[in-house]
CSV table of C-alpha atoms and ligand atoms in Angstrom, one decimal:
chain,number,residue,atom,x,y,z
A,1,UNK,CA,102.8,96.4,55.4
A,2,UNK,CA,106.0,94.0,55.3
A,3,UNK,CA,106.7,94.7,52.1
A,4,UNK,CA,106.5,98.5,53.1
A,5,UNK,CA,109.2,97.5,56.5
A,6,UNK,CA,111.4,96.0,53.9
A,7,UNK,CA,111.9,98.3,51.9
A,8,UNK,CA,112.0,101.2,54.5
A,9,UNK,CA,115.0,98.7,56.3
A,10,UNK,CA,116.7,98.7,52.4
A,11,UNK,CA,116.5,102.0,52.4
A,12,UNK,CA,117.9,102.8,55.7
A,13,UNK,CA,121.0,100.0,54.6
A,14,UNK,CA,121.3,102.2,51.6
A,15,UNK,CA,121.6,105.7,52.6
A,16,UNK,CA,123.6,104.8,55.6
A,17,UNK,CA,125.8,102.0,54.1
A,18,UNK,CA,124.3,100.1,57.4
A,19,UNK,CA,123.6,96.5,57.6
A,20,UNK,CA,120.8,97.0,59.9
A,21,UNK,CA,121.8,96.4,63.5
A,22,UNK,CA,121.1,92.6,64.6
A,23,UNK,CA,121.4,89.5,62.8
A,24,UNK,CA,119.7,87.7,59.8
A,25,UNK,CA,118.8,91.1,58.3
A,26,UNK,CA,116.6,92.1,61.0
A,27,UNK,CA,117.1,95.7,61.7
A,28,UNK,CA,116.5,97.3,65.2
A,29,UNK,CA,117.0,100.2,67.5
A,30,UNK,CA,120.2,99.6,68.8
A,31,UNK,CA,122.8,102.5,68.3
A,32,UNK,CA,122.4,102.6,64.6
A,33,UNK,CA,119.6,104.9,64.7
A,34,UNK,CA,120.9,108.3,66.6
A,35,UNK,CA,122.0,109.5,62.8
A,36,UNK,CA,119.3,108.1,60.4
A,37,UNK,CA,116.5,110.2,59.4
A,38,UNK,CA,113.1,109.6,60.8
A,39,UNK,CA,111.3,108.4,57.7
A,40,UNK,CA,113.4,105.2,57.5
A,41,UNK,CA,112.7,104.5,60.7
A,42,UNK,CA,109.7,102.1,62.4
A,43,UNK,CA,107.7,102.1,65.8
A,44,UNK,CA,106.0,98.8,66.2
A,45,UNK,CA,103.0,99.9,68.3
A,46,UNK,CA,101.0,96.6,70.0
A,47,UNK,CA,97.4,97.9,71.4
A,48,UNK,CA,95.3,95.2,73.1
A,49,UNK,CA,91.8,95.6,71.4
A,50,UNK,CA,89.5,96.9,69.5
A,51,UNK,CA,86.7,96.5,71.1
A,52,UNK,CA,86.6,99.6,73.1
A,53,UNK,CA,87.1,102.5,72.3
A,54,UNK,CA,90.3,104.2,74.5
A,55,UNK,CA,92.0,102.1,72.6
A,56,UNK,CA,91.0,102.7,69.7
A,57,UNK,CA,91.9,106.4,70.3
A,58,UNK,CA,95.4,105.7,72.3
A,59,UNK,CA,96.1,103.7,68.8
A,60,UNK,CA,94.9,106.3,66.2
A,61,UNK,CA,96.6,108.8,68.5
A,62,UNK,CA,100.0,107.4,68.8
A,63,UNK,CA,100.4,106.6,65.0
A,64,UNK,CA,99.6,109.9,63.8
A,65,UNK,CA,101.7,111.7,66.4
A,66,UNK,CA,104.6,109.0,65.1
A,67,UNK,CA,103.8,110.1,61.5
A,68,UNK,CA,104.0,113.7,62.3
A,69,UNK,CA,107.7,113.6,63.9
A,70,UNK,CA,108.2,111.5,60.6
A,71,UNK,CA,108.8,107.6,61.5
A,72,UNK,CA,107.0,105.2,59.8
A,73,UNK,CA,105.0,103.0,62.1
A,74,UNK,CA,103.3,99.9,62.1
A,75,UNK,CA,99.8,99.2,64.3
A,76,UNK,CA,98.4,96.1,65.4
A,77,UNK,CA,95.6,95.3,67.3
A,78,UNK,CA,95.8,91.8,69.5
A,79,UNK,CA,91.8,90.9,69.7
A,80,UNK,CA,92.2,90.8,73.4
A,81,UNK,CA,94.1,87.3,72.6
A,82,UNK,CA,97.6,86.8,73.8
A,83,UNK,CA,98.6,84.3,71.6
A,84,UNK,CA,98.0,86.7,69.1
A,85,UNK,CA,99.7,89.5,70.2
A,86,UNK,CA,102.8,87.6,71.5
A,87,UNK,CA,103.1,86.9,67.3
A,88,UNK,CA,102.6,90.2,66.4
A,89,UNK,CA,105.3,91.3,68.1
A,90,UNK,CA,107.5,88.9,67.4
A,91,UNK,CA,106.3,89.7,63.6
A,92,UNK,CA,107.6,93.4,64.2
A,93,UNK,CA,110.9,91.9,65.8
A,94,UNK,CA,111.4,90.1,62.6
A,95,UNK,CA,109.9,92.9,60.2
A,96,UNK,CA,113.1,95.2,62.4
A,97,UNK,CA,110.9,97.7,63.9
A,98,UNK,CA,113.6,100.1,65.9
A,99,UNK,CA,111.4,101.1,69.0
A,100,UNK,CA,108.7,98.9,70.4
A,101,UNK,CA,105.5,100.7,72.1
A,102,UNK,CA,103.2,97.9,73.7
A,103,UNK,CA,99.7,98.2,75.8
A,104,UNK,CA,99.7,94.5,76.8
A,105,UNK,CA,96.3,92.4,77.0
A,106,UNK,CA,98.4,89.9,79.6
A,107,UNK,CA,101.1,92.0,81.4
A,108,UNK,CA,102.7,88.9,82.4
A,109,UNK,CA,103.1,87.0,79.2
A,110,UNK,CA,105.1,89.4,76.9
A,111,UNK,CA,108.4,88.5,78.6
A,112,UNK,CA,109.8,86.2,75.9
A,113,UNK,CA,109.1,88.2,72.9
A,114,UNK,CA,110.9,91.2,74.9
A,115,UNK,CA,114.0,89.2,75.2
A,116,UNK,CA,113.7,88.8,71.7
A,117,UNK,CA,113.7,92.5,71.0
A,118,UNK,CA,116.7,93.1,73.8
A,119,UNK,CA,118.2,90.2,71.9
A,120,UNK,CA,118.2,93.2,68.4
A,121,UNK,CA,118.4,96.0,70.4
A,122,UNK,CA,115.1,96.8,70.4
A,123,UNK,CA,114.0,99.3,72.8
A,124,UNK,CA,110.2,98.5,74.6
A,125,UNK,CA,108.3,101.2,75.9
A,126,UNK,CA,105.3,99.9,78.2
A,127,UNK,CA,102.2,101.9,76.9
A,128,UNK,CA,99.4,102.4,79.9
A,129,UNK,CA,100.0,98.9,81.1
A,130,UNK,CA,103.3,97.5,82.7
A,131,UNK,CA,104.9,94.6,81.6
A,132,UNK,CA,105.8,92.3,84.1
A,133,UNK,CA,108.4,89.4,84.9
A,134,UNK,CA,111.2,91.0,82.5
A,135,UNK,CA,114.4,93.2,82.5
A,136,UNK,CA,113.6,93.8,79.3
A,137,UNK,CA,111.0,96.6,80.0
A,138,UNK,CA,113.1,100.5,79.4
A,139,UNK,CA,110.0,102.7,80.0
A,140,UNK,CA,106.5,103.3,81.3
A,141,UNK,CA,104.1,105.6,80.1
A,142,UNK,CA,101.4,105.6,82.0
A,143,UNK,CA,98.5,107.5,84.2
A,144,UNK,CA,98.9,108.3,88.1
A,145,UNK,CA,97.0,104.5,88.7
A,146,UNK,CA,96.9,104.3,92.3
A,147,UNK,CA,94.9,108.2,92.0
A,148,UNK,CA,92.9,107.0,89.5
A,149,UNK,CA,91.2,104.3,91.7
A,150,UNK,CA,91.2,107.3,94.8
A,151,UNK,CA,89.5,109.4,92.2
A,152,UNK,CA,86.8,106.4,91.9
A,153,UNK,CA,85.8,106.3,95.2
A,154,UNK,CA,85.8,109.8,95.7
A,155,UNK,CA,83.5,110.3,92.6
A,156,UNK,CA,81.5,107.0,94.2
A,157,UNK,CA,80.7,109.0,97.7
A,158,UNK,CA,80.3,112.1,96.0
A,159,UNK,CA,77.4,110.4,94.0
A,160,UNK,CA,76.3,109.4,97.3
A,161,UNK,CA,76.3,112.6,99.0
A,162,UNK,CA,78.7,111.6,101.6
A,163,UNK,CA,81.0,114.3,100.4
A,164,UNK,CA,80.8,117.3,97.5
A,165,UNK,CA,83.3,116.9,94.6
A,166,UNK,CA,85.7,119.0,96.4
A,167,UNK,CA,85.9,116.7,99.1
A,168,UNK,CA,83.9,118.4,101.4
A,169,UNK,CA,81.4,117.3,104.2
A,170,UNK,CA,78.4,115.9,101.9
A,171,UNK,CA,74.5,116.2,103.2
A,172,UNK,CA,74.1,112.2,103.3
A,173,UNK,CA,75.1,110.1,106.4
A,174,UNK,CA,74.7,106.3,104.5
A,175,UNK,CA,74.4,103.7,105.6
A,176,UNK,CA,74.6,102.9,101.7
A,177,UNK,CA,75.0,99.2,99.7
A,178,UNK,CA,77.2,99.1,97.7
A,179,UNK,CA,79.0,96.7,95.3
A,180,UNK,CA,83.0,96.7,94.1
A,181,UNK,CA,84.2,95.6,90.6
A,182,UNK,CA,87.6,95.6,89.4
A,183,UNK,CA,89.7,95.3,86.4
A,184,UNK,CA,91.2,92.2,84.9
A,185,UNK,CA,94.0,90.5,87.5
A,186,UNK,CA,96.4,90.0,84.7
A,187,UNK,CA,97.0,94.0,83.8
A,188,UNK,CA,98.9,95.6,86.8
A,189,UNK,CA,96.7,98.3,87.0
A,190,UNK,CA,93.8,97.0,88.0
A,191,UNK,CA,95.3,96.7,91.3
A,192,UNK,CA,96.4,99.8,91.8
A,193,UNK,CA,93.2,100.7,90.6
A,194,UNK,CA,91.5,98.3,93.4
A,195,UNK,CA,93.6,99.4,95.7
A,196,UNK,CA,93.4,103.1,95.4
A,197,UNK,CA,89.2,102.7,95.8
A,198,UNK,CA,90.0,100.6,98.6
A,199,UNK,CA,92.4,103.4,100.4
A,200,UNK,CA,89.4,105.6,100.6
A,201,UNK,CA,86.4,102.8,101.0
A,202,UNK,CA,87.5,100.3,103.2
A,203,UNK,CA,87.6,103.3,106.7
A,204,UNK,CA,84.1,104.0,105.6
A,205,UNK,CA,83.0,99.8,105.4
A,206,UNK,CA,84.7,99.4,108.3
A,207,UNK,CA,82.8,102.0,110.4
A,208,UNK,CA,79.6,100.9,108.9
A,209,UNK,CA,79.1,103.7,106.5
A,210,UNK,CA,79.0,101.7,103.5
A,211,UNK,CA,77.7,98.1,103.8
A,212,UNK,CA,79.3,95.7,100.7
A,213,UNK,CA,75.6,93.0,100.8
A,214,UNK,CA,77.4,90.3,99.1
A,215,UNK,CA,80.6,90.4,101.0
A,216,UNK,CA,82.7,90.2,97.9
A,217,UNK,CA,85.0,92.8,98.7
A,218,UNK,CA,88.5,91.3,97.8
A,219,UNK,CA,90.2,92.3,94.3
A,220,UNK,CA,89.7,88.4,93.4
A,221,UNK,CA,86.2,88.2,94.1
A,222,UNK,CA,85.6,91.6,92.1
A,223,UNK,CA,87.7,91.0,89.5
A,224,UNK,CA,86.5,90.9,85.6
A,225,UNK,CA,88.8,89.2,83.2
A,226,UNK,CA,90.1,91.1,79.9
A,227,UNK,CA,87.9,93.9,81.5
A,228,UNK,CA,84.8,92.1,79.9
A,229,UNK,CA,81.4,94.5,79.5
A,230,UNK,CA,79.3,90.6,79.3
A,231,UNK,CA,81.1,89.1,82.2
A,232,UNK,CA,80.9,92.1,84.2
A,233,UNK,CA,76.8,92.2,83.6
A,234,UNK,CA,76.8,88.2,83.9
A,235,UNK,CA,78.3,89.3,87.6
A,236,UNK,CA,76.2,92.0,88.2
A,237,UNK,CA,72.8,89.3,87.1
A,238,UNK,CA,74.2,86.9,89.2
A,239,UNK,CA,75.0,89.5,92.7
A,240,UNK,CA,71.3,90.9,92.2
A,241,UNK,CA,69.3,87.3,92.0
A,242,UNK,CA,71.9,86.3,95.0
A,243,UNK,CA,71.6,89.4,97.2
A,244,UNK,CA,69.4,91.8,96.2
A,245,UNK,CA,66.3,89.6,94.8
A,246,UNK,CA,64.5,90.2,98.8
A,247,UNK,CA,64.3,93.6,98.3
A,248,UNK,CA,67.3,94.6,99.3
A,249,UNK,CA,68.4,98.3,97.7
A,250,UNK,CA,71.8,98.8,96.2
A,251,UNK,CA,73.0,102.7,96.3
A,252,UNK,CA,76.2,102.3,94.7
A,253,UNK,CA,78.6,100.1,92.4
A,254,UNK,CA,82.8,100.9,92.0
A,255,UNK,CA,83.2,100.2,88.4
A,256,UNK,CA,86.6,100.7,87.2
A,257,UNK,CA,86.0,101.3,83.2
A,258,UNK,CA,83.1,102.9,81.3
A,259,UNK,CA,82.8,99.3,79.3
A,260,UNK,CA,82.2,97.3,82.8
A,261,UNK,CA,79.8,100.1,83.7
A,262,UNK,CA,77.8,99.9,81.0
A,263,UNK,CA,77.5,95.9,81.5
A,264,UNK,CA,76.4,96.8,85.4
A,265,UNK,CA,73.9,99.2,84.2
A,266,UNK,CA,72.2,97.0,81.6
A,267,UNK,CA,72.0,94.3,84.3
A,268,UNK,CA,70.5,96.8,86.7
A,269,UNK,CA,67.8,98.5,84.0
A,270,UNK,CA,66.5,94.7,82.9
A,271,UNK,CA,66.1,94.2,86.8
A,272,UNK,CA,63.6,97.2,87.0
A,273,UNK,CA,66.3,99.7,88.5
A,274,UNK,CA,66.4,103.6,86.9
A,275,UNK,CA,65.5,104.2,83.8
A,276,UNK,CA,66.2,107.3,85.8
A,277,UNK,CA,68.1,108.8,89.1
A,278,UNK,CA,64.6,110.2,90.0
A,279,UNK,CA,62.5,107.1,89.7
A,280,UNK,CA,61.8,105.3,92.7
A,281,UNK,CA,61.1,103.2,94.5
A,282,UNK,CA,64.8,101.7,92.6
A,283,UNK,CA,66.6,104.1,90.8
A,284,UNK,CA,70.0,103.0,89.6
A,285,UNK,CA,72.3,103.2,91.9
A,286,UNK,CA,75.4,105.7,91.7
A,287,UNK,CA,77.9,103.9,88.9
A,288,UNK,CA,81.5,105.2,88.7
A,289,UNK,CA,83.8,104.8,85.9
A,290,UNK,CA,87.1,105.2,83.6
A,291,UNK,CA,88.3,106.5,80.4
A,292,UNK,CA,85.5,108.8,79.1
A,293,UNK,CA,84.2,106.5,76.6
A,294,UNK,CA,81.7,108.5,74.2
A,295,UNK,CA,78.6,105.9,75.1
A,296,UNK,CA,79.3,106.7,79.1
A,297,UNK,CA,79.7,109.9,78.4
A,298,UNK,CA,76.0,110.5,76.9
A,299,UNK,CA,75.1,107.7,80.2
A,300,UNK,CA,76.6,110.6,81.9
A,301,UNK,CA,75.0,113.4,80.0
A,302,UNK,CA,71.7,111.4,80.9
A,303,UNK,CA,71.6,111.1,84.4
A,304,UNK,CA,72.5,107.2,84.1
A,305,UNK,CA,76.0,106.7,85.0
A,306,UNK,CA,77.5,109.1,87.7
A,307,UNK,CA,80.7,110.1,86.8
A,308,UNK,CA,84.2,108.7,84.5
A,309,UNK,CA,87.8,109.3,84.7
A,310,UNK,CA,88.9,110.7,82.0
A,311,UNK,CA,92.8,110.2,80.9
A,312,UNK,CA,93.6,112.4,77.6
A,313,UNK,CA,95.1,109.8,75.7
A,314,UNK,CA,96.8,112.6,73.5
A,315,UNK,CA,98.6,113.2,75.9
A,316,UNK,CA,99.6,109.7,76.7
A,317,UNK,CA,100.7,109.2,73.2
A,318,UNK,CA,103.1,112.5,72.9
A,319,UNK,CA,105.0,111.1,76.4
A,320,UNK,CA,105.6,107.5,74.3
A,321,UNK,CA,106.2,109.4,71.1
A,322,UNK,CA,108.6,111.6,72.9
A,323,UNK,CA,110.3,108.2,75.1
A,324,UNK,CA,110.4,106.9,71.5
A,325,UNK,CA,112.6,109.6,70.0
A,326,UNK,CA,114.6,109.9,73.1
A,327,UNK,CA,115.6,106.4,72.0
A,328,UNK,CA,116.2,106.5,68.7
A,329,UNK,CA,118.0,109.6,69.3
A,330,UNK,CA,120.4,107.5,71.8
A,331,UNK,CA,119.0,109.1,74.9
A,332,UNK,CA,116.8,108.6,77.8
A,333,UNK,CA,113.5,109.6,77.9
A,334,UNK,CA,112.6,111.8,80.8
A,335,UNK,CA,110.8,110.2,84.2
A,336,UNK,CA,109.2,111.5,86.5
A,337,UNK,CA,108.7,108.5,88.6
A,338,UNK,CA,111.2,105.6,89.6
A,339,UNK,CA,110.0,104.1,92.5
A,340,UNK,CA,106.2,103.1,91.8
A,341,UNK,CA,106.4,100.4,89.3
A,342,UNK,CA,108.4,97.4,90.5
A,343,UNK,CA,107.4,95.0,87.8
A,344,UNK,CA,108.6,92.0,90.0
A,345,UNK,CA,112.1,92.0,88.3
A,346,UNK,CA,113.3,96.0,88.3
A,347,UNK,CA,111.5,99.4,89.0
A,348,UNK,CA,110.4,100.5,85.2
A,349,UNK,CA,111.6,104.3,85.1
A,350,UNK,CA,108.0,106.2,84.6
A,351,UNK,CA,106.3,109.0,83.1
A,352,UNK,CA,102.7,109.3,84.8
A,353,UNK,CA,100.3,111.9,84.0
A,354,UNK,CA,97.4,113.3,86.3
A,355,UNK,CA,93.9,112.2,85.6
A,356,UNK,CA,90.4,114.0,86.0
A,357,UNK,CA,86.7,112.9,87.4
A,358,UNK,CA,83.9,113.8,85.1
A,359,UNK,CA,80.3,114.4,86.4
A,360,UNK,CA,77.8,116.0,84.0
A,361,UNK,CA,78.5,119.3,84.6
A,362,UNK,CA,81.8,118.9,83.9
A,363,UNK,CA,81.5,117.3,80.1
A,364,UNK,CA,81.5,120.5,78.5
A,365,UNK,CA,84.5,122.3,80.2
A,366,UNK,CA,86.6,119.2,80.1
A,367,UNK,CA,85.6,116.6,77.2
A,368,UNK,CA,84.1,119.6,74.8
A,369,UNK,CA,86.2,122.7,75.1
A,370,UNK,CA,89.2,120.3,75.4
A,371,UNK,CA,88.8,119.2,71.7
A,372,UNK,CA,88.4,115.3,73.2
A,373,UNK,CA,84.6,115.4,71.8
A,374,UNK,CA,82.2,117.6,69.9
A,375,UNK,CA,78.6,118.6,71.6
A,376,UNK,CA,77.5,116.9,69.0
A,377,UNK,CA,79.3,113.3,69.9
A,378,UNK,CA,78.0,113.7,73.5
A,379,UNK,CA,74.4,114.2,72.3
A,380,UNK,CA,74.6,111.1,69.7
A,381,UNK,CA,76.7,108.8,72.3
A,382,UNK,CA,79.2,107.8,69.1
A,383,UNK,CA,82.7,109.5,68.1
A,384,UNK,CA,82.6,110.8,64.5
B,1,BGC,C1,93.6,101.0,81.5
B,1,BGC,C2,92.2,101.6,81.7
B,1,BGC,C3,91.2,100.8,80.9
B,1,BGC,C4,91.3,99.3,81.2
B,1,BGC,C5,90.4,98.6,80.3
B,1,BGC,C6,93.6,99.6,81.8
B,1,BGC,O1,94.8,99.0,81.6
B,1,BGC,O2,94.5,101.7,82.3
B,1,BGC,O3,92.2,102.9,81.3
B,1,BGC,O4,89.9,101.2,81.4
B,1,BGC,O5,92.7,98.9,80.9
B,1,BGC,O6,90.7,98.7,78.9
């Protein structure tokens, strides 16, 4: 892939009689770029991990809508590790990318390597996750995240009965357990996504309609680091020999992904909850989610997890592709938000995009007939 960037930064230099913009030969957004043709151009695009499967999808998305407007681009995947990712960006720095897109595993540690790229002229577009503690940050692509944790608990009281999916009166009064997980503490969303659930939950815990056994209901005490399926389930063991092991029924769990969820739901099956919603006397408890993965959807499909939020990361990757071009292009890409995302040094100007709850009877109208997944992939629980 270097050798590819190399030649791609020759080429530029030759058909424009440019030194690439920066010094020591690296090249660079900067101002040189507004006349040079796409193909000898290159996106560095950071994703956090492979391991599941948005990601996957935001990464596979993003390059091939890059390719299509003709830029070169060049993918990496960090692991989950931010060592790792801190070098592959400063790899791309090097390599003279001329736009940076970056989903960060650790939204606080990034800010050095973004100096480097201001430093070039480098423009960094956060992708899904804000970058923290840095100046250096020139856009945010993102989802509405404070909605996304209202739609959560919305879709957690629906499953409950307390209220229909259009926010009506539901046929259940509670008193109902339930438990609250959140996302990792170093990626900003997770607190908006805490804190969103929380807008909605903590009225109802605090007139006794929902009941938290454990009393763990602060984001620090909920919270899963790197958003870890195991750890979440290690959690979940370790809440149901503490609390629940004298009988003790638990209605409902906030889960803020699909990959915590699943780690909730195995520790609830190998306790002797479900298999099904109709089998008593524990059937698993109502399980929320995030991000539509394909093995949460067939949960869904299956009566085992209640509900997802699904964010159509298509359409998260045409907003950076199209921030993208507005840079290279010497523009600004268009917000729609500049007051949300303080990211403790500026407000990052924003482009956030509206998110939607799926139950089961919503998988075919909005995962299938949107394209997102074949019948096919729902039945098997695996993308193609
Ligand atoms: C994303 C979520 C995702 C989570 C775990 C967050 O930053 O916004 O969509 O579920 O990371 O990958």
């Amino acid at each position: 892939m270097s050798n590819k960037l190399r030649l791609t930064a020759l080429g530029a230099a030759l058909a424009f009689g440019l030194t690439a913009c920066g010094g020591g030969g690296a090249g660079g957004g900067g101002d040189d770029t507004a006349d040079a043709d796409a193909g000898d151009l290159t996106i560095g695009v950071s994703m956090p991990t492979q391991t599941s499967e948005r990601w996957i999808a935001d990464g596979d998305n993003v390059k091939s809508q890059l390719e299509d407007a003709g830029y070169n681009v060049e993918l990496q995947y960090a692991n989950d590790d931010i060592p790792t990712q801190s070098q592959q960006v400063d790899q791309m720095i090097t390599e003279g990318v001329d736009v940076l897109i970056i989903a960060a595993v650790d939204g606080t540690a990034l800010a050095p390597q973004l100096e480097n790229a201001a430093a070039e002229g480098i423009e960094v577009i956060a992708y899904d996750r804000l970058i923290r503690d840095s100046e250096n940050v020139d856009f945010y692509v993102t989802f509405d995240n404070f909605s996304v944790g209202v739609a959560q608990a919305n879709a957690l009281l629906t499953g409950l009965g307390l209220q229909t999916a259009d926010g009506g009166a539901g046929t259940a009064t509670g008193p109902f357990n339930v438990e609250l997980f959140a996302g990792s503490l170093d990626d900003n969303n997770a607190t908006f996504f805490f804190d969103g659930a929380m807008s909605i939950l903590q009225p109802l815990i605090d007139d006794g309609t929902l009941v938290v056994p454990s009393g763990q209901t602060s984001i620090e005490q909920a919270a899963t680091l790197r958003w870890d399926q195991a750890t979440a389930q290690a959690r979940m063991d370790t809440l149901l020999t503490g609390t629940y092991n004298d009988g003790t029924v638990l209605n409902g769990v906030l889960s803020p992904y699909d990959g915590i969820s699943r780690g909730i739901i195995t520790a609830l099956q190998n306790t002797g909850y479900g298999p099904d919603l109709a089998s008593t006397p524990r059937p698993l408890p109502v399980v929320t989610g995030q991000d539509a993965e394909i093995a949460s959807v067939k949960l869904i499909n299956d009566g085992v997890q209640s509900s997802t939020i699904f964010k159509d990361t298509r359409n998260l990757a045409e907003q950076a592709v199209a921030a993208a071009t507005a840079f290279l292009e010497d523009g600004e890409p268009e917000a729609n938000d500049t007051e949300t995302y303080d990211n403790g040094v500026k407000v990052v100007p924003s482009y956030l995009l509206p998110v939607e709850t799926v139950y089961a009877d919503d998988i075919a109208s909005v995962l299938v007939d949107s394209g997102y997944y074949t019948e096919a992939e729902v039945e098997a629980g695996q993308a193609d």
